[in-house]
mmCIF file of C-alpha atoms in Angstrom:
data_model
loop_
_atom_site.group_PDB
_atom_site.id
_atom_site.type_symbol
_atom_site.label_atom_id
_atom_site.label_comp_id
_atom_site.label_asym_id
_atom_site.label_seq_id
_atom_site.Cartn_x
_atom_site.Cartn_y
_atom_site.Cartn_z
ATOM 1 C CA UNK A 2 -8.971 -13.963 9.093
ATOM 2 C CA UNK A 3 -7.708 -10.514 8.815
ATOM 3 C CA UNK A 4 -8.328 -7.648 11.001
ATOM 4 C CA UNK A 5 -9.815 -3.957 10.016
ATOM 5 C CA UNK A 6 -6.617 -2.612 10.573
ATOM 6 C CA UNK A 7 -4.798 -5.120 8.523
ATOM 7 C CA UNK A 8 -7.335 -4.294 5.273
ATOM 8 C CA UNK A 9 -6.436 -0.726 5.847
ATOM 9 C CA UNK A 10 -3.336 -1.281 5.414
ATOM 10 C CA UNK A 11 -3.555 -3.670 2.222
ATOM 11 C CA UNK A 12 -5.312 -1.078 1.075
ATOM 12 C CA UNK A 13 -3.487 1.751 1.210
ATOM 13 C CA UNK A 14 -0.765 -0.221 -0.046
ATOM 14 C CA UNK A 15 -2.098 0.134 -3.636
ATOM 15 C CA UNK A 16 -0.369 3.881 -3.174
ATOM 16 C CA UNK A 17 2.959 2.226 -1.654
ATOM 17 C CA UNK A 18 4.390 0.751 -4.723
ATOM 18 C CA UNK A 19 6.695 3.320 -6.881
ATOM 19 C CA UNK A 20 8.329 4.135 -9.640
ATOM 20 C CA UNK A 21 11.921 5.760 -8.964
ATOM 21 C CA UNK A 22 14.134 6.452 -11.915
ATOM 22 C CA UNK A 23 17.296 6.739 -10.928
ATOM 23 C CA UNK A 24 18.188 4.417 -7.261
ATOM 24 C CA UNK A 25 19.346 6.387 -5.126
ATOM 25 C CA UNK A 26 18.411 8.348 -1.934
ATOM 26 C CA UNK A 27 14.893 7.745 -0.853
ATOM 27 C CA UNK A 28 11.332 8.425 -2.239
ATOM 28 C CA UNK A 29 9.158 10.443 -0.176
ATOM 29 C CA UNK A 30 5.123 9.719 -1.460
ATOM 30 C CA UNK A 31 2.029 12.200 0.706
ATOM 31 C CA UNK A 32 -1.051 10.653 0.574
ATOM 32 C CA UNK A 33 -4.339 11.408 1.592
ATOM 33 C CA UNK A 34 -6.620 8.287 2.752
ATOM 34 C CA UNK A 35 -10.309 7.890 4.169
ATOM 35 C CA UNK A 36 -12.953 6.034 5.180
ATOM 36 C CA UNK A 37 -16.550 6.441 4.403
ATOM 37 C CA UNK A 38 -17.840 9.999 2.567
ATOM 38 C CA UNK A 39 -17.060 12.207 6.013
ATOM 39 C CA UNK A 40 -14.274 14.402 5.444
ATOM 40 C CA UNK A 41 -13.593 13.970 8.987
ATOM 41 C CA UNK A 42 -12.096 10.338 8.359
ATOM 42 C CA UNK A 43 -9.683 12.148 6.526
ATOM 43 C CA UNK A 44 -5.547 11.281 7.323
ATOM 44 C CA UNK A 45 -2.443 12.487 5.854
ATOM 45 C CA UNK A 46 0.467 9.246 5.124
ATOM 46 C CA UNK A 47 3.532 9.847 4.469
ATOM 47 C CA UNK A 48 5.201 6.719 2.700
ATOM 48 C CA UNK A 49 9.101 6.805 2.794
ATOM 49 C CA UNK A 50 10.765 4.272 0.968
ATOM 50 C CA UNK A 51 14.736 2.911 0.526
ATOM 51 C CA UNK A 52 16.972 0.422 -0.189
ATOM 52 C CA UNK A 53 15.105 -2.474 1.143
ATOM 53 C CA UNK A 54 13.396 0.112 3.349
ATOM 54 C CA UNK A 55 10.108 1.330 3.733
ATOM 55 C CA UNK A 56 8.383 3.585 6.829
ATOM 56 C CA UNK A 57 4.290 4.459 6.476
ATOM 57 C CA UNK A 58 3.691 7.376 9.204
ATOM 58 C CA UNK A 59 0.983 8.443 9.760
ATOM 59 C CA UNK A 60 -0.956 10.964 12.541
ATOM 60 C CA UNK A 61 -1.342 7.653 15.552
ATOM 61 C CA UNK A 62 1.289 5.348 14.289
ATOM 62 C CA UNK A 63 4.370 4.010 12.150
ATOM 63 C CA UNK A 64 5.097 1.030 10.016
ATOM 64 C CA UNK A 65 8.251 0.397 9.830
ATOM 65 C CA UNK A 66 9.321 -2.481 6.851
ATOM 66 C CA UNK A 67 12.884 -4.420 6.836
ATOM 67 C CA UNK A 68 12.498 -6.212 3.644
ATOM 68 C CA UNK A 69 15.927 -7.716 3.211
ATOM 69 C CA UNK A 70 14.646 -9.484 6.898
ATOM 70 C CA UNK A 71 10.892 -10.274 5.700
ATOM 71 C CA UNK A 72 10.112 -8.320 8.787
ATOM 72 C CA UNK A 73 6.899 -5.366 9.596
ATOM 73 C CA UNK A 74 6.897 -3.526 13.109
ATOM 74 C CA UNK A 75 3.842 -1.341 13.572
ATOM 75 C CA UNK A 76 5.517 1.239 16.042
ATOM 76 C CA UNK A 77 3.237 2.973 18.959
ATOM 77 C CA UNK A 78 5.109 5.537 19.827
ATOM 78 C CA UNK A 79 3.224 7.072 22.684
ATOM 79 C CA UNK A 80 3.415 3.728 24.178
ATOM 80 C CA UNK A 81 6.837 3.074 23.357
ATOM 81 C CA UNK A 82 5.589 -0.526 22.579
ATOM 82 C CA UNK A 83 6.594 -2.348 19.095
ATOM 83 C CA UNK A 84 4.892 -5.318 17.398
ATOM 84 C CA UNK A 85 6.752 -7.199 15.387
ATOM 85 C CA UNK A 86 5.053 -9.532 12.164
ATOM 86 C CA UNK A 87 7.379 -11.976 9.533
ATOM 87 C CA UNK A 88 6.175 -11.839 6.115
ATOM 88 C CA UNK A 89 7.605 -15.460 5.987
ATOM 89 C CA UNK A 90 4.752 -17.547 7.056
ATOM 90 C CA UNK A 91 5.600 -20.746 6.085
ATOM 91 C CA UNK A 92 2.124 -21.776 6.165
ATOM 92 C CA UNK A 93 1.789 -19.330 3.663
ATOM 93 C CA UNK A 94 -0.470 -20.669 0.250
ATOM 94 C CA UNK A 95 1.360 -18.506 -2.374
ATOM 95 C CA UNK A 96 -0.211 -21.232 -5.178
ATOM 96 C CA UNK A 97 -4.062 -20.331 -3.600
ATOM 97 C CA UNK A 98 -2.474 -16.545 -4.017
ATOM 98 C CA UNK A 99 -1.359 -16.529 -7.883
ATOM 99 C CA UNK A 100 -4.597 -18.516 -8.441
ATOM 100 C CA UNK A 101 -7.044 -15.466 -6.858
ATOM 101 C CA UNK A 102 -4.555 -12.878 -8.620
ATOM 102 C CA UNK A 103 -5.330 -14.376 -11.889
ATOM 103 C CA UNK A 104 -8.896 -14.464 -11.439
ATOM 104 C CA UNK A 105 -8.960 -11.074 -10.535
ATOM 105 C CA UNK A 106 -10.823 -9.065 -13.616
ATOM 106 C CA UNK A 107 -10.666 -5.365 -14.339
ATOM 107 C CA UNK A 108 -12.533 -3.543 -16.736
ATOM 108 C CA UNK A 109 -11.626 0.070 -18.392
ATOM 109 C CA UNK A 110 -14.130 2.414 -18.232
ATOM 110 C CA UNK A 111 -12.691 4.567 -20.964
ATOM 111 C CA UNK A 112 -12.782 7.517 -19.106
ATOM 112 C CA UNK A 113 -9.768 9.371 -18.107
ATOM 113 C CA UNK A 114 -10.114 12.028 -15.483
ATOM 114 C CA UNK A 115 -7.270 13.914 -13.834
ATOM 115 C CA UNK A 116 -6.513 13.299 -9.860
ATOM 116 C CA UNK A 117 -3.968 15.847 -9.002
ATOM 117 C CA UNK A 118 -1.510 17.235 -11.662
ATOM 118 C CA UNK A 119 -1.801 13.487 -13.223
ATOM 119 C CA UNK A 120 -4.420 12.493 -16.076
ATOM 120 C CA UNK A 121 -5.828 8.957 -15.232
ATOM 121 C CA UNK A 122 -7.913 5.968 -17.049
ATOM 122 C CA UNK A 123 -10.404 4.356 -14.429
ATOM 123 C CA UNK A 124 -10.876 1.058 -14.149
ATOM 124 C CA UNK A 125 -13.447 -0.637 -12.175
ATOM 125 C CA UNK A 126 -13.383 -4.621 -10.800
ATOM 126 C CA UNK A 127 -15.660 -6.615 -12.466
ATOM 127 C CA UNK A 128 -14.473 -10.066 -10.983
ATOM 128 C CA UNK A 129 -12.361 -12.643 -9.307
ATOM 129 C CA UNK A 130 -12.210 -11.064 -5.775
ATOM 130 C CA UNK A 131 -15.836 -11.961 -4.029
ATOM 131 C CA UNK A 132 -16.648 -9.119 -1.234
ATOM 132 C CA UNK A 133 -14.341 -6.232 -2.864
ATOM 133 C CA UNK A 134 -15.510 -3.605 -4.913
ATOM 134 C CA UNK A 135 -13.166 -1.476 -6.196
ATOM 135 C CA UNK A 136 -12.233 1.550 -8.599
ATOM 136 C CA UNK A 137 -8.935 2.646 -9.357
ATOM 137 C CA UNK A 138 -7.089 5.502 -11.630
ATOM 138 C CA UNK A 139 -4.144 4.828 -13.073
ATOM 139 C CA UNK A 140 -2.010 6.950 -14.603
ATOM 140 C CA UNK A 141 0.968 6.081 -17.131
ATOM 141 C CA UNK A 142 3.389 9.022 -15.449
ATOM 142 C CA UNK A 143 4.561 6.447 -13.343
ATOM 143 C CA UNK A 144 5.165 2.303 -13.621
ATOM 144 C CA UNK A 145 5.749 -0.408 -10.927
ATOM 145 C CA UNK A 146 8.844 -0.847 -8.956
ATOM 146 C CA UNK A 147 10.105 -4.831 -9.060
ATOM 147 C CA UNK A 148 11.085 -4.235 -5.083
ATOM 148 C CA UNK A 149 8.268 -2.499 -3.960
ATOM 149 C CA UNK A 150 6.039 -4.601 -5.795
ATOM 150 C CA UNK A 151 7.738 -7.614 -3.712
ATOM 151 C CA UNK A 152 6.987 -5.906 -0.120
ATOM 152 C CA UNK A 153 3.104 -6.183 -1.568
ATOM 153 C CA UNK A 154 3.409 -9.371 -2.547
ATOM 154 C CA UNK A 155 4.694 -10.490 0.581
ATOM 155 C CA UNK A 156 1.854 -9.214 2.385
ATOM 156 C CA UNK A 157 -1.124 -9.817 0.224
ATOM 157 C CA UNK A 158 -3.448 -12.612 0.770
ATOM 158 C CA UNK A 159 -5.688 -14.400 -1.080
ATOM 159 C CA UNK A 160 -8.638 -12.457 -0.098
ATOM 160 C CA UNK A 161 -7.034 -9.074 -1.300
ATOM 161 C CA UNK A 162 -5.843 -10.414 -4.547
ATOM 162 C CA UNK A 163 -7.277 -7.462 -6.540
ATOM 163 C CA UNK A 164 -5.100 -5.201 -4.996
ATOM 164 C CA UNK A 165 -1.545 -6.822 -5.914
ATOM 165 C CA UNK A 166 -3.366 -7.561 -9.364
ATOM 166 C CA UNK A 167 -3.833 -3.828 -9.752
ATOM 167 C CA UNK A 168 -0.519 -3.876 -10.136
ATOM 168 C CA UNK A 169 -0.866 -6.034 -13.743
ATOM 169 C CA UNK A 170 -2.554 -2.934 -14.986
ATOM 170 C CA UNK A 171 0.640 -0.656 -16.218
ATOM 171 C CA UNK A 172 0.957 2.307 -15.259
ATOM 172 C CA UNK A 173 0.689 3.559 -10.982
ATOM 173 C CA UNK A 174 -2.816 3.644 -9.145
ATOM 174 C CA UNK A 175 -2.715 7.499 -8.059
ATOM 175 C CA UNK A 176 -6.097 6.921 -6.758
ATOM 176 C CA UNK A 177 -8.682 4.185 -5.288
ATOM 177 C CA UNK A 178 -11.925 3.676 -3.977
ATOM 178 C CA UNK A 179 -12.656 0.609 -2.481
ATOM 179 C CA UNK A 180 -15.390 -1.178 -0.670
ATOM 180 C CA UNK A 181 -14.980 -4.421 1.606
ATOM 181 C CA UNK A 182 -18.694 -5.439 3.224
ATOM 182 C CA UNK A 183 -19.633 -2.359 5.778
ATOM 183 C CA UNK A 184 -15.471 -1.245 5.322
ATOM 184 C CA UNK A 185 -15.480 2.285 2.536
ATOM 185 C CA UNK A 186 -11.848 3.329 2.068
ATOM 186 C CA UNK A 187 -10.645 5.694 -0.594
ATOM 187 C CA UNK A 188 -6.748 6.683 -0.976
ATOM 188 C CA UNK A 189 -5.129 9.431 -3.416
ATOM 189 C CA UNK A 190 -1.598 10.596 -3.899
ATOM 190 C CA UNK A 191 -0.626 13.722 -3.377
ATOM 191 C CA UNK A 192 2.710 14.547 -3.963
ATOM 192 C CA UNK A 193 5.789 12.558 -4.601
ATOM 193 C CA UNK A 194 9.939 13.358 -4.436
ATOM 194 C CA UNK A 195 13.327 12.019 -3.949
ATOM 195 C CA UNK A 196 14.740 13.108 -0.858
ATOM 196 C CA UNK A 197 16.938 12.424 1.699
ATOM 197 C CA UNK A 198 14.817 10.511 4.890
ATOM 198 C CA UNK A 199 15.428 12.010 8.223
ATOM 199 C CA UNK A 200 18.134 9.949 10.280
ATOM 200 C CA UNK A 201 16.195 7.230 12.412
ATOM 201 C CA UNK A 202 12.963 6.833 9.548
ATOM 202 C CA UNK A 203 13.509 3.332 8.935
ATOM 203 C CA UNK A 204 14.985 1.987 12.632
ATOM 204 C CA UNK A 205 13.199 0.385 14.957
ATOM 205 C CA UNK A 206 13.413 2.314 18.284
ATOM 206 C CA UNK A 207 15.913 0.949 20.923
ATOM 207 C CA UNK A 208 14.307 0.597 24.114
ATOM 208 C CA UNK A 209 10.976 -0.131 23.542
ATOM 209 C CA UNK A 210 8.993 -3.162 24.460
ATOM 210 C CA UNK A 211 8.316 -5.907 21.875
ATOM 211 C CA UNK A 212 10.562 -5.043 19.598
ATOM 212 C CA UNK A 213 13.507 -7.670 20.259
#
């Protein structure tokens, strides 16, 4: 069983995968995320990704993602504490996971509204992942990146198989609204570059506890 904070961050991982056209530097993405229809839920994320690399910062916390090491710290910085997480469970049921991603059923709306600067098609879930509704707007600006793709596969479960298989779509989800039970959570991009990452982005801290 996952926990709240572990669904938030599957997904606002629908914004975390990227096209980049050229492969070099780094790719900074802003996105805005929420929960429920207050405005006051309302966070800024700022998703920096590399070679291998990838750092989600937000306003109370970091995640910091070694790829090449199937390895996720979530970094409390206040606390100077670190936790640690492999994405190499070998208890892992990657079969049970292609199965629910192929199950997974999305219908097009045929509408296409704009979010941001981008014009969208929205497509709603009509099936395969019991206890997730969702809506998502994808736009064909953008298309999937094979290694970012892999950094959601290595997280996703079973139970969130709608959100990797948004992925089968085409295109980049630039916007989503989803609902798991009592959980509302809504993310949108706003802005995306190539730019150099400040030094330290992607390193866990020295000195802090829990990170050896």
């Amino acid at each position: 069983m996952y926990s709240i904070s572990s669904r938030r961050i599957f997904a606002s991982s629908l914004l975390t995968i990227l096209w980049v056209p050229v492969a070099l530097g780094d790719t900074l993405m802003v996105i805005r995320e929420g929960s429920g229809a207050s405005a006051d839920s309302t966070s800024t994320v700022r998703f920096w990704s590399g070679e291998n690399r990838i750092a989600r910062i937000d306003d109370n916390s970091r995640m910091i993602g070694d790829l090449a090491a199937g390895m996720l710290y979530i970094v409390d910085d206040q606390a100077r504490t670190c936790h640690g997480v492999s994405t190499r469970d070998v208890d892992r049921d990657l079969p049970a996971l292609q199965k629910a991603v192929e199950a997974v059923q999305f219908r097009k709306t045929g509408k296409s509204e704009a979010v941001g600067p981008w014009q969208a098609e929205v497509h709603e879930l009509t099936g395969g992942n019991d206890g997730i509704e969702m809506v998502v707007w994808i736009t064909g600006e953008f298309d999937v990146d094979p290694i970012q793709r892999a950094y959601m596969e290595s997280v996703a479960t079973p139970e969130s198989a709608a959100m990797l298989a948004v992925y089968d779509l085409g295109g980049f989800p630039v916007r989503s609204e989803i609902q798991m039970g009592p959980i509302q959570m809504w993310t949108e991009l706003e802005s995306i570059e190539q730019k150099a990452a400040p030094a330290g982005t992607y390193e866990v801290p020295a000195g802090y506890s829990g990170c050896e």
